[in-house]
mmCIF file of C-alpha atoms in Angstrom:
data_model
loop_
_atom_site.group_PDB
_atom_site.id
_atom_site.type_symbol
_atom_site.label_atom_id
_atom_site.label_comp_id
_atom_site.label_asym_id
_atom_site.label_seq_id
_atom_site.Cartn_x
_atom_site.Cartn_y
_atom_site.Cartn_z
ATOM 1 C CA MET A 20 0.071 -0.267 0.252
ATOM 2 C CA LYS A 21 2.395 2.214 0.806
ATOM 3 C CA GLU A 22 4.843 1.615 -2.276
ATOM 4 C CA ASP A 23 1.198 2.162 -4.006
ATOM 5 C CA LEU A 24 1.352 5.371 -2.756
ATOM 6 C CA ALA A 25 5.155 6.570 -3.746
ATOM 7 C CA LEU A 26 3.920 4.850 -6.954
ATOM 8 C CA ASP A 27 1.028 6.951 -7.473
ATOM 9 C CA LEU A 28 3.274 10.205 -6.149
ATOM 10 C CA ARG A 29 6.060 10.016 -9.622
ATOM 11 C CA VAL A 30 3.063 9.602 -11.206
ATOM 12 C CA SER A 31 1.475 11.936 -10.523
ATOM 13 C CA ARG A 32 3.962 14.356 -10.811
ATOM 14 C CA ARG A 33 5.359 13.434 -14.288
ATOM 15 C CA ARG A 34 1.913 13.907 -15.893
ATOM 16 C CA ALA A 35 2.037 17.091 -14.399
ATOM 17 C CA GLY A 36 5.188 17.560 -16.354
ATOM 18 C CA LEU A 37 6.963 18.777 -12.696
ATOM 19 C CA SER A 38 10.452 17.822 -11.608
ATOM 20 C CA GLY A 39 11.516 16.540 -7.869
ATOM 21 C CA SER A 40 12.660 20.679 -8.262
ATOM 22 C CA ASP A 41 8.870 21.783 -8.646
ATOM 23 C CA LEU A 42 7.683 19.539 -6.355
ATOM 24 C CA ALA A 43 10.008 19.892 -3.830
ATOM 25 C CA HIS A 44 10.091 24.223 -4.352
ATOM 26 C CA LEU A 45 6.030 24.103 -3.857
ATOM 27 C CA LEU A 46 6.205 21.465 -0.763
ATOM 28 C CA GLY A 47 8.783 23.936 0.616
ATOM 29 C CA CYS A 48 10.646 20.856 1.531
ATOM 30 C CA THR A 49 13.925 19.365 -0.557
ATOM 31 C CA GLN A 50 14.591 16.690 -3.453
ATOM 32 C CA GLU A 51 15.887 14.252 -1.143
ATOM 33 C CA ARG A 52 11.842 14.507 0.307
ATOM 34 C CA ILE A 53 10.105 13.785 -2.766
ATOM 35 C CA SER A 54 12.990 11.328 -3.469
ATOM 36 C CA LYS A 55 12.006 9.893 -0.589
ATOM 37 C CA LEU A 56 7.924 10.083 -0.336
ATOM 38 C CA GLU A 57 8.457 8.595 -3.879
ATOM 39 C CA ASN A 58 10.072 5.736 -2.701
ATOM 40 C CA ALA A 59 8.481 4.810 0.080
ATOM 41 C CA ARG A 60 10.923 5.714 2.231
ATOM 42 C CA ALA A 61 8.421 9.212 4.184
ATOM 43 C CA ARG A 62 5.525 9.225 5.201
ATOM 44 C CA ILE A 63 3.595 12.230 4.391
ATOM 45 C CA SER A 64 1.967 15.005 6.421
ATOM 46 C CA GLU A 65 -0.727 16.473 6.738
ATOM 47 C CA ASP A 66 0.804 19.535 4.870
ATOM 48 C CA GLU A 67 1.854 17.951 2.249
ATOM 49 C CA PHE A 68 -0.974 16.083 2.019
ATOM 50 C CA LEU A 69 -3.565 18.643 1.831
ATOM 51 C CA ILE A 70 -0.157 20.629 -0.832
ATOM 52 C CA LEU A 71 -0.370 17.814 -2.888
ATOM 53 C CA GLY A 72 -4.577 17.064 -3.581
ATOM 54 C CA LEU A 73 -4.304 21.453 -4.858
ATOM 55 C CA VAL A 74 -1.223 21.036 -6.499
ATOM 56 C CA TYR A 75 -3.210 17.478 -8.745
ATOM 57 C CA ALA A 76 -6.328 18.901 -9.274
ATOM 58 C CA ASP A 77 -7.633 16.671 -6.120
ATOM 59 C CA VAL A 78 -9.156 19.445 -4.259
ATOM 60 C CA VAL A 79 -11.939 18.071 -1.925
ATOM 61 C CA ALA A 80 -14.165 19.827 1.361
ATOM 62 C CA TRP A 81 -11.192 20.641 3.463
ATOM 63 C CA PRO A 82 -10.685 21.612 6.861
ATOM 64 C CA GLU A 83 -10.771 25.400 7.565
ATOM 65 C CA ARG A 84 -8.220 25.922 9.401
ATOM 66 C CA MET A 85 -5.690 24.344 7.278
ATOM 67 C CA LEU A 86 -6.899 26.397 4.427
ATOM 68 C CA GLN A 87 -5.787 29.372 5.969
ATOM 69 C CA THR A 88 -3.065 28.252 6.992
ATOM 70 C CA ILE A 89 -1.598 26.630 3.325
ATOM 71 C CA LEU A 90 -3.034 28.519 0.642
ATOM 72 C CA PRO A 91 -0.485 31.903 1.686
ATOM 73 C CA VAL A 92 1.700 29.790 1.583
ATOM 74 C CA LEU A 93 1.409 28.216 -1.730
ATOM 75 C CA LYS A 94 0.648 30.802 -3.231
ATOM 76 C CA GLU A 95 3.936 32.681 -2.187
ATOM 77 C CA ARG A 96 6.455 29.587 -3.305
ATOM 78 C CA LEU A 97 3.756 29.101 -6.508
ATOM 79 C CA ALA A 98 4.624 33.248 -7.478
ATOM 80 C CA ASP A 99 8.787 32.219 -6.778
ATOM 81 C CA MET A 100 8.940 28.685 -8.731
ATOM 82 C CA PRO A 101 12.404 27.974 -9.643
ATOM 83 C CA ASP A 102 14.079 28.150 -13.261
ATOM 84 C CA GLU A 103 12.367 24.748 -15.417
ATOM 85 C CA PRO A 104 14.758 22.647 -15.283
ATOM 86 C CA THR A 105 16.062 21.938 -18.749
ATOM 87 C CA GLN A 106 15.868 17.914 -18.623
ATOM 88 C CA TRP A 107 12.076 18.277 -17.873
ATOM 89 C CA ALA A 108 11.930 20.852 -21.810
ATOM 90 C CA HIS A 109 9.774 17.973 -23.005
ATOM 91 C CA ALA A 110 7.515 18.798 -20.644
ATOM 92 C CA HIS A 111 7.187 22.103 -20.588
ATOM 93 C CA ASP A 112 3.800 22.641 -22.104
ATOM 94 C CA LEU A 113 2.239 20.265 -19.017
ATOM 95 C CA ARG A 114 4.183 21.861 -16.068
ATOM 96 C CA LEU A 115 3.150 25.322 -17.275
ATOM 97 C CA GLU A 116 -1.329 23.987 -18.114
ATOM 98 C CA THR A 117 0.155 22.053 -14.248
ATOM 99 C CA LEU A 118 1.047 26.066 -12.395
ATOM 100 C CA ASN A 119 -1.258 28.193 -14.319
ATOM 101 C CA SER A 120 -4.303 25.530 -13.030
ATOM 102 C CA LEU A 121 -2.816 25.640 -9.760
ATOM 103 C CA ALA A 122 -3.285 29.320 -9.360
ATOM 104 C CA SER A 123 -5.991 29.852 -10.600
ATOM 105 C CA ARG A 124 -7.963 27.427 -7.947
ATOM 106 C CA LEU A 125 -5.652 28.932 -5.752
ATOM 107 C CA GLN A 126 -7.203 32.315 -6.244
ATOM 108 C CA ASN A 127 -11.153 30.743 -6.223
ATOM 109 C CA LEU A 128 -9.631 29.715 -2.844
ATOM 110 C CA ILE A 129 -8.709 32.225 -1.555
ATOM 111 C CA SER A 130 -10.859 34.366 0.612
ATOM 112 C CA PRO A 131 -10.442 38.376 1.513
ATOM 113 C CA ASN A 132 -9.511 36.198 5.038
ATOM 114 C CA TYR A 133 -6.788 35.689 3.669
ATOM 115 C CA GLU A 134 -4.799 37.651 1.872
ATOM 116 C CA THR A 135 -2.274 38.113 2.608
ATOM 117 C CA SER A 136 -1.043 41.222 0.863
#
């Protein structure tokens, strides 16, 4: 079961056109952490699970307190994405689509109460 989740994480990331560096940036962790998650050598945290759900458009009714904490942070991280890795040039369009969709979802989810301007 743990290995299935790890494989799903890797497949989802690649289908989204994201590099390990991209996902590490969005999660606020290291590429080593992404590797551990994708190889079932680490447990996913509640915050990481929430962010992955937002990144991959698998948004459900998240608890309000979680959204208040995560949305502004993720919005800042999205605004400061690292350069596209050259080895992922083949996934350029997917990456762009994923990041633009995430930005749109965040904009729709962030109410005036969450704004951090």
